[in-house]
């Protein structure tokens, strides 16, 4: 990402990026404040005086820029959860709100249920988290060791509690126990997911989603 018509140069690790200041000023209050600071020799104006982005990996910054400069509009160019997650880290750090929402949507559409839960927690998207937990409870395969390591011990224990409760009885019988006046004639997969989501809200000890 070194554009001939770029007008701000960043140094990330040992890589120079020449990009367009306009997008950073428009979408990020962090960079807007940075560029507003008066200076006799403004950083970022040349390769000899670039803006140093400390604590940022060049690969992560490239992932972030691929979202800012997508080749495929509407879908983005990244293909792995790690790349999307790296881009999300920087969007959150620099308060690129529109880009953050775009990245979150792409993760929701393309990544697996564990990655949904991890991202939902980071963004405090509770209803998204409950829906992902419900799908995890509904599936027949148990959590794998790798999934448990990604989720962490607290999240894993909570999800296992929901799975154990939901799988102890058929959903038809559980619904009969709780609401005998409205027992469904047929329990569809969609109804099971909805039931698991309701109990995920209770057992995960989080406020109701809007």
Short mmCIF file of C-alpha atoms in Angstrom, two decimals:
data_model
loop_
_atom_site.label_atom_id
_atom_site.label_comp_id
_atom_site.label_asym_id
_atom_site.label_seq_id
_atom_site.Cartn_x
_atom_site.Cartn_y
_atom_site.Cartn_z
CA UNK A 1 0.00 0.00 0.00
CA UNK A 2 2.28 2.70 -1.33
CA UNK A 3 0.24 4.98 -3.57
CA UNK A 4 1.95 7.45 -5.89
CA UNK A 5 -0.66 10.07 -5.01
CA UNK A 6 -0.65 9.28 -1.28
CA UNK A 7 -0.05 12.24 1.03
CA UNK A 8 0.72 10.70 4.42
CA UNK A 9 3.48 8.16 5.07
CA UNK A 10 3.38 5.67 7.94
CA UNK A 11 6.24 3.51 9.15
CA UNK A 12 5.05 0.19 10.58
CA UNK A 13 7.86 -2.06 11.77
CA UNK A 14 10.26 -1.77 8.80
CA UNK A 15 7.65 -1.07 6.10
CA UNK A 16 6.58 2.30 4.68
CA UNK A 17 2.95 2.87 3.66
CA UNK A 18 1.97 5.91 1.57
CA UNK A 19 -1.78 6.40 1.81
CA UNK A 20 -4.42 9.13 1.73
CA UNK A 21 -4.80 11.33 4.78
CA UNK A 22 -8.40 12.15 3.84
CA UNK A 23 -9.75 8.73 4.86
CA UNK A 24 -7.95 8.80 8.21
CA UNK A 25 -9.20 12.29 9.02
CA UNK A 26 -12.73 11.55 7.86
CA UNK A 27 -13.31 8.29 9.73
CA UNK A 28 -11.06 8.40 12.81
CA UNK A 29 -11.25 10.99 15.60
CA UNK A 30 -7.87 9.69 16.78
CA UNK A 31 -6.12 10.61 13.54
CA UNK A 32 -8.20 13.76 13.17
CA UNK A 33 -6.81 15.00 16.48
CA UNK A 34 -3.30 13.91 15.53
CA UNK A 35 -3.33 15.81 12.24
CA UNK A 36 -4.81 18.89 13.93
CA UNK A 37 -1.77 19.31 16.17
CA UNK A 38 0.44 22.15 14.87
CA UNK A 39 4.02 21.28 13.98
CA UNK A 40 6.88 23.01 12.18
CA UNK A 41 7.83 19.75 10.46
CA UNK A 42 4.65 17.66 10.24
CA UNK A 43 5.24 13.95 10.53
CA UNK A 44 4.12 11.83 7.62
CA UNK A 45 5.10 14.31 4.92
CA UNK A 46 8.10 12.39 3.64
CA UNK A 47 9.90 9.07 3.85
CA UNK A 48 12.52 10.76 6.02
CA UNK A 49 9.89 11.84 8.54
CA UNK A 50 7.10 9.22 8.56
CA UNK A 51 4.48 8.72 11.25
CA UNK A 52 5.67 5.81 13.37
CA UNK A 53 2.84 3.48 14.42
CA UNK A 54 4.22 1.78 17.51
CA UNK A 55 2.79 -1.52 18.69
CA UNK A 56 1.35 -2.30 15.26
CA UNK A 57 2.39 -5.17 13.00
CA UNK A 58 2.91 -4.42 9.32
CA UNK A 59 0.79 -7.45 8.35
CA UNK A 60 -2.02 -6.23 10.61
CA UNK A 61 -1.84 -2.73 9.15
CA UNK A 62 -1.97 -4.20 5.65
CA UNK A 63 -5.12 -6.14 6.64
CA UNK A 64 -6.62 -2.91 7.96
CA UNK A 65 -5.77 -1.05 4.75
CA UNK A 66 -7.30 -3.81 2.65
CA UNK A 67 -10.61 -2.93 4.33
CA UNK A 68 -10.05 0.78 3.74
CA UNK A 69 -9.06 0.17 0.11
CA UNK A 70 -11.03 -2.93 -0.92
CA UNK A 71 -10.60 -4.39 -4.39
CA UNK A 72 -14.00 -6.04 -4.00
CA UNK A 73 -16.49 -3.51 -2.69
CA UNK A 74 -19.06 -4.86 -0.27
CA UNK A 75 -17.20 -8.07 0.55
CA UNK A 76 -13.60 -7.10 1.22
CA UNK A 77 -10.45 -8.97 0.24
CA UNK A 78 -9.50 -10.79 3.46
CA UNK A 79 -10.01 -14.54 3.65
CA UNK A 80 -9.07 -15.65 7.18
CA UNK A 81 -10.50 -14.87 10.59
CA UNK A 82 -7.03 -13.85 11.82
CA UNK A 83 -6.77 -11.21 9.10
CA UNK A 84 -10.26 -9.87 9.85
CA UNK A 85 -9.46 -9.91 13.58
CA UNK A 86 -6.22 -7.97 13.04
CA UNK A 87 -8.08 -5.37 11.00
CA UNK A 88 -10.76 -5.15 13.70
CA UNK A 89 -8.12 -4.54 16.39
CA UNK A 90 -6.92 -1.43 14.61
CA UNK A 91 -10.41 -0.21 13.72
CA UNK A 92 -11.27 -0.37 17.42
CA UNK A 93 -8.00 1.23 18.54
CA UNK A 94 -8.36 4.18 16.18
CA UNK A 95 -12.17 4.44 16.43
CA UNK A 96 -12.93 3.82 12.76
CA UNK A 97 -16.61 3.16 13.51
CA UNK A 98 -17.91 2.58 9.94
CA UNK A 99 -15.01 0.24 9.20
CA UNK A 100 -15.55 -1.59 12.48
CA UNK A 101 -19.16 -2.31 11.55
CA UNK A 102 -18.15 -3.50 8.08
CA UNK A 103 -15.55 -5.88 9.52
CA UNK A 104 -18.01 -7.20 12.12
CA UNK A 105 -20.55 -7.91 9.38
CA UNK A 106 -17.98 -9.79 7.29
CA UNK A 107 -16.93 -11.89 10.29
CA UNK A 108 -20.58 -12.71 10.98
CA UNK A 109 -21.11 -13.76 7.36
CA UNK A 110 -17.91 -15.73 6.76
CA UNK A 111 -16.47 -17.10 10.00
CA UNK A 112 -17.39 -20.05 12.22
CA UNK A 113 -19.47 -20.07 15.38
CA UNK A 114 -16.48 -19.92 17.75
CA UNK A 115 -15.12 -16.89 15.92
CA UNK A 116 -18.60 -15.34 16.12
CA UNK A 117 -18.61 -15.69 19.91
CA UNK A 118 -15.10 -14.27 20.33
CA UNK A 119 -15.90 -11.27 18.13
CA UNK A 120 -19.32 -10.70 19.69
CA UNK A 121 -17.73 -10.47 23.14
CA UNK A 122 -15.17 -7.95 21.92
CA UNK A 123 -17.86 -5.78 20.34
CA UNK A 124 -20.45 -6.32 23.08
CA UNK A 125 -22.93 -7.61 20.49
CA UNK A 126 -25.00 -9.63 22.94
CA UNK A 127 -27.74 -10.89 20.67
CA UNK A 128 -25.14 -12.02 18.16
CA UNK A 129 -23.33 -13.85 20.97
CA UNK A 130 -26.51 -15.58 22.16
CA UNK A 131 -27.36 -16.70 18.63
CA UNK A 132 -23.88 -18.15 18.14
CA UNK A 133 -24.02 -19.92 21.52
CA UNK A 134 -27.41 -21.38 20.61
CA UNK A 135 -26.00 -22.81 17.38
CA UNK A 136 -23.10 -24.29 19.32
CA UNK A 137 -25.49 -25.89 21.80
CA UNK A 138 -27.66 -27.24 18.99
CA UNK A 139 -24.89 -29.01 17.10
CA UNK A 140 -24.29 -32.68 17.84
CA UNK A 141 -20.48 -32.52 18.11
CA UNK A 142 -19.00 -31.53 21.49
CA UNK A 143 -16.58 -28.67 21.93
CA UNK A 144 -13.08 -29.53 20.81
CA UNK A 145 -9.94 -28.81 22.81
CA UNK A 146 -8.92 -26.18 20.28
CA UNK A 147 -12.30 -24.44 20.56
CA UNK A 148 -12.10 -24.48 24.36
CA UNK A 149 -8.65 -22.90 24.23
CA UNK A 150 -9.96 -20.13 21.98
CA UNK A 151 -13.03 -19.46 24.16
CA UNK A 152 -11.24 -19.65 27.50
CA UNK A 153 -12.23 -21.65 30.57
CA UNK A 154 -15.05 -19.37 31.80
CA UNK A 155 -16.82 -19.19 28.44
CA UNK A 156 -16.33 -22.92 27.87
CA UNK A 157 -17.85 -23.86 31.23
CA UNK A 158 -20.86 -21.60 30.63
CA UNK A 159 -21.51 -22.98 27.16
CA UNK A 160 -21.13 -26.56 28.39
CA UNK A 161 -23.72 -25.80 31.08
CA UNK A 162 -26.16 -24.59 28.43
CA UNK A 163 -25.47 -27.65 26.26
CA UNK A 164 -25.98 -30.02 29.19
CA UNK A 165 -29.27 -28.39 30.15
CA UNK A 166 -30.58 -28.29 26.59
CA UNK A 167 -29.52 -31.81 25.71
CA UNK A 168 -30.74 -33.46 28.90
CA UNK A 169 -34.25 -33.74 27.47
CA UNK A 170 -35.76 -33.33 24.01
CA UNK A 171 -36.78 -29.73 23.41
CA UNK A 172 -40.41 -30.87 23.05
CA UNK A 173 -40.38 -32.18 26.64
CA UNK A 174 -38.55 -29.14 27.98
CA UNK A 175 -41.13 -26.86 26.41
CA UNK A 176 -43.90 -28.99 27.88
CA UNK A 177 -42.33 -28.70 31.36
CA UNK A 178 -42.08 -24.92 31.10
CA UNK A 179 -45.22 -24.07 29.11
CA UNK A 180 -47.68 -26.98 29.25
CA UNK A 181 -50.45 -24.74 27.93
CA UNK A 182 -48.65 -24.14 24.62
CA UNK A 183 -46.79 -27.32 23.76
CA UNK A 184 -45.89 -27.24 20.03
CA UNK A 185 -47.11 -29.98 17.75
CA UNK A 186 -43.80 -30.05 15.93
CA UNK A 187 -40.33 -29.02 17.08
CA UNK A 188 -38.48 -27.64 14.09
CA UNK A 189 -34.71 -26.92 14.01
CA UNK A 190 -35.56 -23.22 14.08
CA UNK A 191 -37.61 -23.66 17.26
CA UNK A 192 -34.79 -25.60 18.89
CA UNK A 193 -32.31 -22.84 18.07
CA UNK A 194 -34.71 -20.23 19.49
CA UNK A 195 -35.14 -22.27 22.68
CA UNK A 196 -31.39 -22.71 23.11
CA UNK A 197 -30.88 -18.99 22.57
CA UNK A 198 -33.38 -18.15 25.33
CA UNK A 199 -31.55 -20.38 27.78
CA UNK A 200 -28.16 -19.11 26.67
CA UNK A 201 -29.31 -15.66 27.81
CA UNK A 202 -30.19 -17.03 31.24
CA UNK A 203 -27.19 -19.25 31.89
CA UNK A 204 -24.56 -16.95 30.42
CA UNK A 205 -25.64 -14.36 33.01
CA UNK A 206 -25.82 -11.44 30.62
CA UNK A 207 -28.56 -8.82 30.21
CA UNK A 208 -31.27 -9.48 27.66
CA UNK A 209 -30.31 -8.50 24.15
CA UNK A 210 -32.25 -5.83 22.36
#
